[in-house]
C-alpha cells in the first residue's frame, strides 16, 4: 500500500519558541469583495491577540490565510522574521500554525480519538497504527481538558459543546506554536468556556501565540492582551486590552457610537390578548411545560445549552412529535404534524443551527430569503423577479447583510451574514406571521447588528406579533424579553418578569444545583 | 454488564444481518427443501466470491468518498483479457498479473475523469462501464474465448475441504483489506476523506491522491474477480460478470457503507451482507423464479438497501443536530 506522505512532524516546527508572528500587508479579494486590504500586525509569544470586527470584516479570511487554506493576493506571513509560503494547509501545520475554524471540521461517524488525530495517527514505518500510543495520548489530552469523554465514543453522539471541545483538542494535540480560535465559544456552555479559558491561559504561559476571534466583548476583556480591530477588510488599529474600553472598541469596529443598547430600545407597551397557550407539553426531551404568550409580548427562554428550550419550540412548530399536553394558538387547539402546517397557521421558526436546518448553502442570498414566500411571488407561472429583488433588498438593508450581489451563494458569506439571511427570511413582511420564534438569533452576530436585531424584535412586538426569543446570552434575554422562562433539564424551573430578573436569579434557576 | 453485553450484540450490525440471513434460509428451505443441499451451498459460495471480491474494491472506494459503477464491466473485460493472454501461450501467472495491471489502468482512467476533469463519478463511471463492456465485445468478436484446463483453471475450480478456491481467495482478500482499513494509517485516512473532505484537506490529506489509489485498486480487484470467474467457467466471455457490481454494491450498502459518504463498515459486516444477498439470489433460483424476475428482485433489494441507507443517514444527521447526550 502506498503511503501518502503528508504526515506532520511537530519537531520540525519552524515556529520555535520565542518567535513572533508577523502578518505583513496581506490583501485578498473575492469576486465583488475585498475581504482583506493591506492588513498588517504583529503577534508576540506568550500573548493572546484578539481579532475584532463586524460580520464580514475579514477575520475568518485572515485565519484561513494563516492556515494555508487561502492564498493571499499580496503580502506575506513571517514567523520569527522568516517568510512563509503556504501552498496547502499541511505546510502551515508544519510551520507550527493550527487554526480552529468557525465551522467545525469533524467526522461524526468516527471515534473521538480519531477525530483528535484527524489522520495524523502515530504509525510504524510500515504504516501500521500504534494503537496503544494513540489511546494513551488521547486519554491524556481529554484528561488535561478535564472532560469526561470516552475516546472510543462516536463523535456524532457527543453534545455540540463537546464536539467543539474535540475540535480544540485536535489543534492542542499538534502542540503548535501558534493557535488561532475562530469564535470557539459560540457553541460552548459556561462549563466548557471556563475549561477553554484555563487552557488558553496555560498555552500562554508556555509561550505560545494565541489568536482569538469572538463577538463577545466580555471574553475579549477577560482573556486577551492585545486587540486588532478590522473593518471592511482593513486594519483599523491595534491596541492593548488593558488600555481600552468597550465603547472605544465598538466605535472602532462600527465606526460610530451605538450608545446604551438596551435603554435606547423603543419597546412595545400595549399587550393584547393571549396568542399562544401551552399546557403540560411533554415530548421525548421536555416535561410538563406550560406557559402563555400574549400578542405584542416577547417571551425569552433562558437556560444552559441542552436545557430543552429548542425542543419546546420544535414541538410547538410540529418538527418533533408531542407525547402529551396541548398547544392552543389563537383560541384553537392545534397539533401540527409537520412544520408546513405551522407555517400556514402563522408561525415562523428561525432555527438555531443555520448550517443544518436553515440555509440552502449552495443557493443565492435571494433564493434563501424568498424561499417561504415563493408562492406569493408568482406572476402566472413564472416568479416575479422584481418582487423577489425588492424583498431581498429590504432584508439586506434591515440587517446590513454584507453581500456584493443578491446572487452570491450563501456559503460564500461570512458566518454572521449567513445568520442574518435566515433572520431576513423569517421576518419578511410577506409572511403573515402571528408568532415568530427565534432560536439563538444573535449567535455569531456582531455588536452593532445585535442592537439592530433587538430593535427589530421590539418592532415585531409593537406590530402585535408574539415573539419567542431563545438565547444563551443572559444579558440579552433579561433585557429584551418581557417575560423570562428559565429551563433546566427539560423542565421549566422559573418564570420571571423583566423587572424582577437579574443574572444571578436566572443563573441559579438554570443550574439548579 | 450483562445487559450491556446483550445490547452490544444486538446493536452489532453483523449480528442482526446474520439473523436476517438465517430467516432467509429458513423461508427458502420451507419453500423448497432442496435449498439446503450441500451442492447448493457451494453454489452460494461460488457466486458470492465473484460479487464479494468486487465488493472489496468497491467498498473501499465508497468509503473514501467516491464510487465506481463500472466495476462489473472492468471485471468482464478482465475475464476476457486473461483468456486472450492465455491463448497466446503466456505463463498463467504472468497473464494474471497483466490482467490486474489492465484493471489498474481502467481504474486510473476512471480516476482521471473524476479527479482531473472533475466529472461526477456517478455519470462518468457509467459511461466508462458502457465503454469497457463494449471493448470486451469488440476484442472477442462477441464470442467466448475458451481456456484450456490447467493450473489457471484450477484457481477457479479447486477446493480446499468444502470451500471453493475463489471463495477462499475472497476471504483472504477481505481479511487483508479489513486489516488495512482498521490497522493502518492509510486506511484511517481513507475513511477520514470519505467522512469529511474539508477536515481531511485541512489536516493535509490529499483526497485526490487517495481516491485515485482506490479507483486503481477497485479496477485491479474487479479485473482479478473477472479473471477468477473466467477460470471457473473455462472461458472468458463478453457477457460474464453481468450484474455482479450491483450485488457488490447492495452488499456494501447493507453492510453499512454509505452511498452518501461518511458511512464505514468492517469487512466482516460486508461479508455477512454478501452472503445474505447471495443466499437471497440463490434462493430465487432454487424456487425457480424466472430469471428476468430475478433481476427485478435484485434491483428491488438494492432499492431497499438504499432506502435503509437514507434513513440511517437522516437519523445520523438528526442525532448530530440534537447532539445526542453524552
Ligand atoms: N469563499 C468565498 N468566496 C467569496 N467570498 C467570500 C468567501 N469567503 C469569504 N468571503 C467574503 O469575504 C468577506 C469576509 O468574510 P469573513 O468570513 O472573513 O468575515 P468574518 O470577519 O469572519 O465575519 P463573521 O464575524 O461573520 O464570521 C465577506 O464579505 C465574505 O462574503
Ligand atoms: Mg468568521
PDB file of C-alpha atoms in Angstrom, chain B residues 68 134 202-203 223 276:
ATOM      1  CA  UNK B  68     -17.246   3.165  -9.498  1.00  0.00           C
ATOM      2  CA  UNK B 134     -18.254  -2.728 -25.480  1.00  0.00           C
ATOM      3  CA  UNK B 202      -7.128  20.933   6.336  1.00  0.00           C
ATOM      4  CA  UNK B 203      -5.221  18.134   8.045  1.00  0.00           C
ATOM      5  CA  UNK B 223     -10.240  -7.449 -13.073  1.00  0.00           C
ATOM      6  CA  UNK B 276     -27.227 -12.597   2.696  1.00  0.00           C
TER       7      UNK B 276
END
